[in-house]
Amino acid sequence: MMKAQLQFQFPEPGNWGRFILTAVFVDNNGFIKSRRFTQDDISQEQAETFKEVVTHIAVLSDEWKALQVWVRLEQVTVSPLPEEGEVFPESRDAVALTVEAVNARGGRRLFTSQDYSEFTMVDGAAVAFFNYFTTNNNDQ
C-alpha cells in the first residue's frame, strides 16, 4: 500500500518563502489523492512548523540549495534519557526528509537522514503538520 507523503518544491532554490506543497495520500475509499498548496494556503501556525522543517534543511552546506523535499512518516526507535526514568526504548512516529539539492555548477544530489540525522524529526509539531495534510484532507 502506498504511504502518504508531502512534497515541497522550491521554484527559487534557497528561497524558503515561496513553495508548492503537494500532499499525496490514500483516501477513505482506497484511491490515491493529491492536493496542492502554496505558502499562501497555510495558516500562521503551520507556517511556524514549516520554518522548523526549513531549519533542518538548512544544515546543507552553502554550496547546496534545496530544490525539492519529500516528507514521509516513519516509525523510529528512541531511547529514553536516564533522567526520564524509563528503561526501555520506544517506537514513535517521526517525519523523515529526503532532499534533492542543486549547486551552482549544475550538480544535483539527494540527501537523506543517512547523510544528516537532522532529517529525521520526532517533534510532535512536525508529525502533526504531516498528518494535517495527509489525513484531514482525505474527506475533501
PDB file of C-alpha atoms in Angstrom:
ATOM      1  CA  MET A   1       0.000   0.000   0.000  1.00  0.00           C
ATOM      2  CA  MET A   2       1.237   3.481  -0.824  1.00  0.00           C
ATOM      3  CA  LYS A   3       2.357   5.560   2.122  1.00  0.00           C
ATOM      4  CA  ALA A   4       1.320   9.162   2.406  1.00  0.00           C
ATOM      5  CA  GLN A   5       3.926  11.794   1.651  1.00  0.00           C
ATOM      6  CA  LEU A   6       4.374  15.516   1.281  1.00  0.00           C
ATOM      7  CA  GLN A   7       6.486  17.078  -1.419  1.00  0.00           C
ATOM      8  CA  PHE A   8       7.808  20.612  -1.237  1.00  0.00           C
ATOM      9  CA  GLN A   9       9.086  22.256  -4.388  1.00  0.00           C
ATOM     10  CA  PHE A  10      11.073  25.468  -4.207  1.00  0.00           C
ATOM     11  CA  PRO A  11      10.862  27.360  -7.525  1.00  0.00           C
ATOM     12  CA  GLU A  12      13.794  29.512  -6.372  1.00  0.00           C
ATOM     13  CA  PRO A  13      16.257  27.205  -4.575  1.00  0.00           C
ATOM     14  CA  GLY A  14      17.270  28.744  -1.277  1.00  0.00           C
ATOM     15  CA  ASN A  15      14.185  30.999  -1.124  1.00  0.00           C
ATOM     16  CA  TRP A  16      12.115  29.269   1.575  1.00  0.00           C
ATOM     17  CA  GLY A  17       9.328  31.862   1.371  1.00  0.00           C
ATOM     18  CA  ARG A  18       7.964  30.512  -1.934  1.00  0.00           C
ATOM     19  CA  PHE A  19       6.994  26.877  -2.277  1.00  0.00           C
ATOM     20  CA  ILE A  20       4.453  24.448  -3.635  1.00  0.00           C
ATOM     21  CA  LEU A  21       3.313  21.760  -1.209  1.00  0.00           C
ATOM     22  CA  THR A  22       1.771  18.621  -2.698  1.00  0.00           C
ATOM     23  CA  ALA A  23       0.150  16.153  -0.301  1.00  0.00           C
ATOM     24  CA  VAL A  24      -0.223  12.613  -1.652  1.00  0.00           C
ATOM     25  CA  PHE A  25      -2.359  10.204   0.382  1.00  0.00           C
ATOM     26  CA  VAL A  26      -4.834   7.345   0.162  1.00  0.00           C
ATOM     27  CA  ASP A  27      -8.437   8.458   0.729  1.00  0.00           C
ATOM     28  CA  ASN A  28     -11.067   6.582   2.723  1.00  0.00           C
ATOM     29  CA  ASN A  29     -12.049   4.608  -0.403  1.00  0.00           C
ATOM     30  CA  GLY A  30      -8.502   3.462  -1.136  1.00  0.00           C
ATOM     31  CA  PHE A  31      -7.853   5.885  -4.006  1.00  0.00           C
ATOM     32  CA  ILE A  32      -4.608   7.859  -4.232  1.00  0.00           C
ATOM     33  CA  LYS A  33      -5.329  11.573  -3.987  1.00  0.00           C
ATOM     34  CA  SER A  34      -3.167  14.639  -4.210  1.00  0.00           C
ATOM     35  CA  ARG A  35      -3.741  18.209  -3.091  1.00  0.00           C
ATOM     36  CA  ARG A  36      -1.599  21.267  -3.850  1.00  0.00           C
ATOM     37  CA  PHE A  37      -0.976  24.234  -1.617  1.00  0.00           C
ATOM     38  CA  THR A  38       1.265  27.294  -1.728  1.00  0.00           C
ATOM     39  CA  GLN A  39       2.712  29.389   1.060  1.00  0.00           C
ATOM     40  CA  ASP A  40      -0.485  31.483   0.902  1.00  0.00           C
ATOM     41  CA  ASP A  41      -2.689  28.466   1.693  1.00  0.00           C
ATOM     42  CA  ILE A  42      -1.232  27.514   5.058  1.00  0.00           C
ATOM     43  CA  SER A  43      -2.105  29.019   8.444  1.00  0.00           C
ATOM     44  CA  GLN A  44       0.309  31.044  10.563  1.00  0.00           C
ATOM     45  CA  GLU A  45       0.687  28.080  12.952  1.00  0.00           C
ATOM     46  CA  GLN A  46       1.516  25.754  10.040  1.00  0.00           C
ATOM     47  CA  ALA A  47       3.970  28.351   8.711  1.00  0.00           C
ATOM     48  CA  GLU A  48       5.803  28.293  12.055  1.00  0.00           C
ATOM     49  CA  THR A  49       6.099  24.495  11.885  1.00  0.00           C
ATOM     50  CA  PHE A  50       7.259  24.759   8.279  1.00  0.00           C
ATOM     51  CA  LYS A  51      10.008  27.146   9.427  1.00  0.00           C
ATOM     52  CA  GLU A  52      11.172  24.453  11.849  1.00  0.00           C
ATOM     53  CA  VAL A  53      11.408  21.973   8.958  1.00  0.00           C
ATOM     54  CA  VAL A  54      13.405  24.555   6.999  1.00  0.00           C
ATOM     55  CA  THR A  55      15.924  24.842   9.838  1.00  0.00           C
ATOM     56  CA  HIS A  56      16.583  21.124   9.412  1.00  0.00           C
ATOM     57  CA  ILE A  57      17.023  21.527   5.647  1.00  0.00           C
ATOM     58  CA  ALA A  58      19.369  24.461   6.222  1.00  0.00           C
ATOM     59  CA  VAL A  59      22.070  22.114   7.543  1.00  0.00           C
ATOM     60  CA  LEU A  60      23.100  21.614   3.916  1.00  0.00           C
ATOM     61  CA  SER A  61      26.301  23.423   3.076  1.00  0.00           C
ATOM     62  CA  ASP A  62      26.140  26.804   1.374  1.00  0.00           C
ATOM     63  CA  GLU A  63      27.092  25.004  -1.823  1.00  0.00           C
ATOM     64  CA  TRP A  64      23.799  23.052  -1.971  1.00  0.00           C
ATOM     65  CA  LYS A  65      20.298  24.594  -2.207  1.00  0.00           C
ATOM     66  CA  ALA A  66      17.162  22.503  -1.705  1.00  0.00           C
ATOM     67  CA  LEU A  67      15.044  22.188  -4.826  1.00  0.00           C
ATOM     68  CA  GLN A  68      12.582  19.562  -3.599  1.00  0.00           C
ATOM     69  CA  VAL A  69      11.901  17.866  -0.289  1.00  0.00           C
ATOM     70  CA  TRP A  70       9.952  14.657   0.192  1.00  0.00           C
ATOM     71  CA  VAL A  71       8.476  14.133   3.640  1.00  0.00           C
ATOM     72  CA  ARG A  72       7.330  10.725   4.887  1.00  0.00           C
ATOM     73  CA  LEU A  73       6.081   9.430   8.202  1.00  0.00           C
ATOM     74  CA  GLU A  74       8.184   6.613   9.663  1.00  0.00           C
ATOM     75  CA  GLN A  75       8.419   4.700  12.891  1.00  0.00           C
ATOM     76  CA  VAL A  76      11.692   5.170  14.750  1.00  0.00           C
ATOM     77  CA  THR A  77      13.006   3.689  17.954  1.00  0.00           C
ATOM     78  CA  VAL A  78      14.115   6.195  20.543  1.00  0.00           C
ATOM     79  CA  SER A  79      15.995   5.502  23.721  1.00  0.00           C
ATOM     80  CA  PRO A  80      14.693   7.461  26.695  1.00  0.00           C
ATOM     81  CA  LEU A  81      17.038   9.652  28.663  1.00  0.00           C
ATOM     82  CA  PRO A  82      18.111   8.220  32.038  1.00  0.00           C
ATOM     83  CA  GLU A  83      16.502  11.130  33.904  1.00  0.00           C
ATOM     84  CA  GLU A  84      13.110  10.294  32.368  1.00  0.00           C
ATOM     85  CA  GLY A  85      13.015   7.130  34.464  1.00  0.00           C
ATOM     86  CA  GLU A  86      12.164   4.891  31.505  1.00  0.00           C
ATOM     87  CA  VAL A  87      14.409   1.934  30.766  1.00  0.00           C
ATOM     88  CA  PHE A  88      13.089   0.518  27.512  1.00  0.00           C
ATOM     89  CA  PRO A  89      13.321   2.078  24.058  1.00  0.00           C
ATOM     90  CA  GLU A  90      10.016   3.025  22.471  1.00  0.00           C
ATOM     91  CA  SER A  91       8.692   3.392  18.956  1.00  0.00           C
ATOM     92  CA  ARG A  92       7.444   6.817  17.826  1.00  0.00           C
ATOM     93  CA  ASP A  93       6.194   8.490  14.694  1.00  0.00           C
ATOM     94  CA  ALA A  94       8.846  10.626  13.039  1.00  0.00           C
ATOM     95  CA  VAL A  95       8.994  12.791   9.959  1.00  0.00           C
ATOM     96  CA  ALA A  96      11.799  11.781   7.585  1.00  0.00           C
ATOM     97  CA  LEU A  97      13.097  14.102   4.874  1.00  0.00           C
ATOM     98  CA  THR A  98      14.717  13.328   1.553  1.00  0.00           C
ATOM     99  CA  VAL A  99      16.145  16.477  -0.027  1.00  0.00           C
ATOM    100  CA  GLU A 100      17.042  16.994  -3.677  1.00  0.00           C
ATOM    101  CA  ALA A 101      19.540  19.826  -3.866  1.00  0.00           C
ATOM    102  CA  VAL A 102      21.332  21.648  -6.647  1.00  0.00           C
ATOM    103  CA  ASN A 103      24.592  23.569  -6.717  1.00  0.00           C
ATOM    104  CA  ALA A 104      25.833  26.476  -8.811  1.00  0.00           C
ATOM    105  CA  ARG A 105      27.792  24.159 -11.128  1.00  0.00           C
ATOM    106  CA  GLY A 106      24.605  22.339 -12.174  1.00  0.00           C
ATOM    107  CA  GLY A 107      25.070  19.350  -9.894  1.00  0.00           C
ATOM    108  CA  ARG A 108      22.133  17.524  -8.304  1.00  0.00           C
ATOM    109  CA  ARG A 109      22.194  15.294  -5.265  1.00  0.00           C
ATOM    110  CA  LEU A 110      19.802  13.543  -2.878  1.00  0.00           C
ATOM    111  CA  PHE A 111      20.400  13.899   0.850  1.00  0.00           C
ATOM    112  CA  THR A 112      18.680  11.650   3.412  1.00  0.00           C
ATOM    113  CA  SER A 113      18.790  11.037   7.139  1.00  0.00           C
ATOM    114  CA  GLN A 114      21.761   8.765   6.407  1.00  0.00           C
ATOM    115  CA  ASP A 115      23.631  11.957   5.452  1.00  0.00           C
ATOM    116  CA  TYR A 116      22.106  14.248   8.094  1.00  0.00           C
ATOM    117  CA  SER A 117      20.480  12.930  11.263  1.00  0.00           C
ATOM    118  CA  GLU A 118      18.593  16.252  11.417  1.00  0.00           C
ATOM    119  CA  PHE A 119      16.436  14.964   8.536  1.00  0.00           C
ATOM    120  CA  THR A 120      14.576  12.693  10.978  1.00  0.00           C
ATOM    121  CA  MET A 121      12.325  14.653  13.337  1.00  0.00           C
ATOM    122  CA  VAL A 122      10.364  13.124  16.216  1.00  0.00           C
ATOM    123  CA  ASP A 123       8.985  16.561  17.048  1.00  0.00           C
ATOM    124  CA  GLY A 124       5.227  16.393  17.668  1.00  0.00           C
ATOM    125  CA  ALA A 125       4.560  19.592  15.691  1.00  0.00           C
ATOM    126  CA  ALA A 126       6.276  18.214  12.572  1.00  0.00           C
ATOM    127  CA  VAL A 127       4.273  14.978  12.821  1.00  0.00           C
ATOM    128  CA  ALA A 128       1.032  16.955  13.318  1.00  0.00           C
ATOM    129  CA  PHE A 129       1.876  19.124  10.275  1.00  0.00           C
ATOM    130  CA  PHE A 130       2.363  15.981   8.169  1.00  0.00           C
ATOM    131  CA  ASN A 131      -0.858  14.412   9.457  1.00  0.00           C
ATOM    132  CA  TYR A 132      -2.865  17.590   8.825  1.00  0.00           C
ATOM    133  CA  PHE A 133      -2.164  17.497   5.103  1.00  0.00           C
ATOM    134  CA  THR A 134      -2.294  13.723   4.635  1.00  0.00           C
ATOM    135  CA  THR A 135      -5.173  12.790   6.961  1.00  0.00           C
ATOM    136  CA  ASN A 136      -7.590  15.724   7.292  1.00  0.00           C
ATOM    137  CA  ASN A 137      -7.676  16.158   3.540  1.00  0.00           C
ATOM    138  CA  ASN A 138      -8.935  12.608   2.998  1.00  0.00           C
ATOM    139  CA  ASP A 139     -12.540  13.784   3.203  1.00  0.00           C
ATOM    140  CA  GLN A 140     -12.219  16.621   0.714  1.00  0.00           C
TER     141      GLN A 140
END
